[in-house]
Amino acid sequence: MSTVTALGKAVPRPAAEATAPARSGQVPIGWLALLATPVAAGANAPVLILPDMARSLGVATATATWLVTAFAWAMAAGTPLLAGLLRRRGLATVLRLSTALVLGGTALVAAAPWLPVALAGRAAQSLGGAGLVAIAMNLAGNARRMGVISSGFGILGAAGPLLGATLTDAVSWRLALAVSAVAVVAVPVVARYAGQTPPAQGRFDARGATLLIALATTLILLPTAPLPALAGALVAAVLLAAHVRRRPEGFVPARLLRSPLFVTSAVLGAALSTSYFTLLFTVPRLLQDRAGWTTGTIGTGQLFTLLIASAASWLLAAGSARMGRAAVRTVLVAVGVTAAVTAAFATSGVLLLLAAGAAAFAATGANATLSVQAASATTDAQRPTAIGLFALSYQLGGAFGPGLATLLVLG
């Protein structure tokens, strides 16, 4: 087993130390969780307040979902980009840039009079959050510590809808969208523990990065503009494949694309994430329509269900090494499929909540366990890249989900 140092590189680590307490040179996992996880609350805060946001900005509720999609797109595209920047420019640079983006984006959202300005602010918040997540994931090191971060995502993601509704009722939806800024509290501590990364050798693969972002963008647009997005995705995929052949060690390493372990982990992570984020936005409406629940009851029920699911996913992550890869994947797929089928046909409010919880367990567990599997598919030098690309595939679900929810129940 290996662990990730403050320099963003993996070094050998004896197996007996895999579950030992963090060494003094490691950032305490609580601070890493605080650095990374508030972005989940910020991402999910709009779930119950989309109508309030839409009325304030003078747009339809379906149009307001672009604030969610923009956040998810920036997170998806920003994670591999800032992971690459972390490797090339060092932790201090990414920490400063990410902090500035989070604070600047939050200020824009707070003052935005129109939807385009709010979209720019949400994108900046998300890009900054992506940088903080990239730092935390690269400094975590093993499945157990990664599980703490992933469970934190689940817990704060679960609290996000109710927190957003509460802050909106008490003050404003703008304050609800500012909760991700809490992450900057951890920045000074992480900066003290982690050193400066020396620049990587070679020039930055700007073309590869541009083509990857273009592919991610077109994929995100599939639920809302299927035919143009599909055509754009095919063109971007062909161009990216040709570029990878010309530059196999570039922004998207050919070694990763040829690895069944990495590809399977990334595809499964994207699928389970998409299912979770779709149900996150559809189950509240289904609870209203099928079970007649009020907004307050829905928020409370969803909170407790997703909290339990997040705690269970940490147990899965902690035991994943003993279970083995095949068993972990079997559990994740079985739970994820059961969640989707239950949500499609259930009329009981309790069953709908259980479906949302099962989807959260599968997605959060996938993020904790499959990210480690994906990182193990390559060399130590490419581990940050592998984690960033896995995070991209997982975050695509955060963009697909709201779009699919709009098609299914919100439109």
CSV table of N, CA and C in Angstrom, one decimal, residues 50 61-66 69 218-229 274 277-279 281-283 285-286 289-290 399-411:
chain,number,residue,atom,x,y,z
A,50,LEU,N,-35.2,25.8,-5.1
A,50,LEU,CA,-35.2,26.2,-6.5
A,50,LEU,C,-36.3,27.2,-6.8
A,61,THR,N,-38.5,27.8,-12.7
A,61,THR,CA,-37.8,26.9,-11.8
A,61,THR,C,-36.9,26.0,-12.6
A,62,ALA,N,-37.3,25.5,-13.8
A,62,ALA,CA,-36.5,24.7,-14.6
A,62,ALA,C,-35.2,25.4,-15.1
A,63,THR,N,-35.4,26.7,-15.3
A,63,THR,CA,-34.2,27.5,-15.7
A,63,THR,C,-33.2,27.7,-14.6
A,64,ALA,N,-33.8,27.8,-13.4
A,64,ALA,CA,-32.9,28.0,-12.2
A,64,ALA,C,-32.0,26.8,-11.9
A,65,THR,N,-32.4,25.6,-12.4
A,65,THR,CA,-31.6,24.4,-12.2
A,65,THR,C,-30.2,24.6,-12.9
A,66,TRP,N,-30.1,25.6,-13.8
A,66,TRP,CA,-28.8,25.8,-14.4
A,66,TRP,C,-27.8,26.2,-13.3
A,69,THR,N,-26.5,22.9,-12.3
A,69,THR,CA,-25.7,22.3,-13.4
A,69,THR,C,-24.4,23.0,-13.6
A,218,THR,N,-19.9,18.8,-23.2
A,218,THR,CA,-20.9,18.3,-24.1
A,218,THR,C,-21.7,17.1,-23.4
A,219,LEU,N,-21.0,16.3,-22.6
A,219,LEU,CA,-21.7,15.2,-21.9
A,219,LEU,C,-22.7,15.8,-20.9
A,220,ILE,N,-22.3,16.8,-20.2
A,220,ILE,CA,-23.2,17.4,-19.2
A,220,ILE,C,-24.5,17.9,-19.9
A,221,LEU,N,-24.4,18.4,-21.1
A,221,LEU,CA,-25.5,18.9,-21.8
A,221,LEU,C,-26.5,17.9,-22.4
A,222,LEU,N,-26.1,16.6,-22.3
A,222,LEU,CA,-26.9,15.5,-22.9
A,222,LEU,C,-28.4,15.5,-22.5
A,223,PRO,N,-28.6,15.7,-21.2
A,223,PRO,CA,-30.0,15.6,-20.7
A,223,PRO,C,-30.9,16.8,-21.3
A,224,THR,N,-30.3,17.9,-21.5
A,224,THR,CA,-31.1,19.1,-21.9
A,224,THR,C,-31.1,19.4,-23.4
A,225,ALA,N,-30.0,19.0,-24.1
A,225,ALA,CA,-29.9,19.1,-25.6
A,225,ALA,C,-29.3,17.9,-26.2
A,226,PRO,N,-30.0,16.8,-26.2
A,226,PRO,CA,-29.5,15.5,-26.6
A,226,PRO,C,-28.7,15.4,-27.9
A,227,LEU,N,-29.3,15.8,-29.0
A,227,LEU,CA,-28.7,15.6,-30.3
A,227,LEU,C,-27.5,16.5,-30.5
A,228,PRO,N,-27.5,17.8,-30.2
A,228,PRO,CA,-26.3,18.7,-30.4
A,228,PRO,C,-25.2,18.2,-29.4
A,229,ALA,N,-25.6,17.9,-28.2
A,229,ALA,CA,-24.6,17.4,-27.2
A,229,ALA,C,-23.9,16.1,-27.6
A,274,THR,N,-24.6,9.5,-10.9
A,274,THR,CA,-25.8,10.0,-11.6
A,274,THR,C,-27.1,9.5,-11.0
A,277,PHE,N,-27.7,11.6,-7.7
A,277,PHE,CA,-28.0,13.0,-7.8
A,277,PHE,C,-29.4,13.2,-8.5
A,278,THR,N,-29.7,12.2,-9.4
A,278,THR,CA,-31.1,12.2,-10.0
A,278,THR,C,-32.1,12.0,-8.9
A,279,LEU,N,-31.9,11.0,-8.0
A,279,LEU,CA,-32.9,10.8,-6.9
A,279,LEU,C,-32.9,11.9,-5.9
A,281,PHE,N,-32.8,15.0,-6.4
A,281,PHE,CA,-33.7,16.1,-6.8
A,281,PHE,C,-35.1,15.6,-7.2
A,282,THR,N,-35.3,14.3,-7.5
A,282,THR,CA,-36.6,13.8,-7.8
A,282,THR,C,-37.4,13.3,-6.6
A,283,VAL,N,-36.7,12.7,-5.6
A,283,VAL,CA,-37.5,12.1,-4.5
A,283,VAL,C,-38.3,13.2,-3.7
A,285,ARG,N,-39.9,15.8,-4.9
A,285,ARG,CA,-41.1,16.0,-5.7
A,285,ARG,C,-42.0,14.8,-5.6
A,286,LEU,N,-41.4,13.6,-5.7
A,286,LEU,CA,-42.2,12.3,-5.6
A,286,LEU,C,-42.8,12.2,-4.3
A,289,ASP,N,-45.9,14.5,-4.5
A,289,ASP,CA,-46.9,14.0,-5.4
A,289,ASP,C,-47.5,12.7,-5.0
A,290,ARG,N,-46.7,11.7,-4.6
A,290,ARG,CA,-47.2,10.4,-4.3
A,290,ARG,C,-47.6,10.2,-2.8
A,399,ALA,N,-23.7,16.6,-12.5
A,399,ALA,CA,-24.3,17.4,-13.5
A,399,ALA,C,-25.4,16.7,-14.3
A,400,PHE,N,-25.3,15.4,-14.5
A,400,PHE,CA,-26.3,14.7,-15.2
A,400,PHE,C,-27.6,14.6,-14.3
A,401,GLY,N,-27.4,14.4,-13.0
A,401,GLY,CA,-28.6,14.2,-12.1
A,401,GLY,C,-29.6,15.3,-12.2
A,402,PRO,N,-29.2,16.6,-12.0
A,402,PRO,CA,-30.3,17.6,-12.0
A,402,PRO,C,-30.9,17.7,-13.4
A,403,GLY,N,-30.1,17.5,-14.5
A,403,GLY,CA,-30.7,17.5,-15.8
A,403,GLY,C,-31.7,16.4,-16.0
A,404,LEU,N,-31.4,15.2,-15.6
A,404,LEU,CA,-32.4,14.1,-15.7
A,404,LEU,C,-33.6,14.4,-14.8
A,405,ALA,N,-33.4,15.0,-13.6
A,405,ALA,CA,-34.5,15.3,-12.7
A,405,ALA,C,-35.4,16.3,-13.4
A,406,THR,N,-34.9,17.2,-14.1
A,406,THR,CA,-35.7,18.2,-14.8
A,406,THR,C,-36.5,17.5,-15.8
A,407,LEU,N,-36.0,16.6,-16.6
A,407,LEU,CA,-36.7,15.9,-17.6
A,407,LEU,C,-37.8,15.0,-17.0
A,408,LEU,N,-37.5,14.4,-15.8
A,408,LEU,CA,-38.4,13.4,-15.2
A,408,LEU,C,-39.6,14.1,-14.5
A,409,VAL,N,-39.2,15.1,-13.6
A,409,VAL,CA,-40.3,15.6,-12.7
A,409,VAL,C,-40.3,17.1,-12.5
A,410,LEU,N,-39.2,17.8,-12.8
A,410,LEU,CA,-39.1,19.2,-12.5
A,410,LEU,C,-39.6,20.1,-13.7
A,411,GLY,N,-39.5,19.6,-14.9
A,411,GLY,CA,-39.8,20.4,-16.0
A,411,GLY,C,-41.2,20.8,-16.1
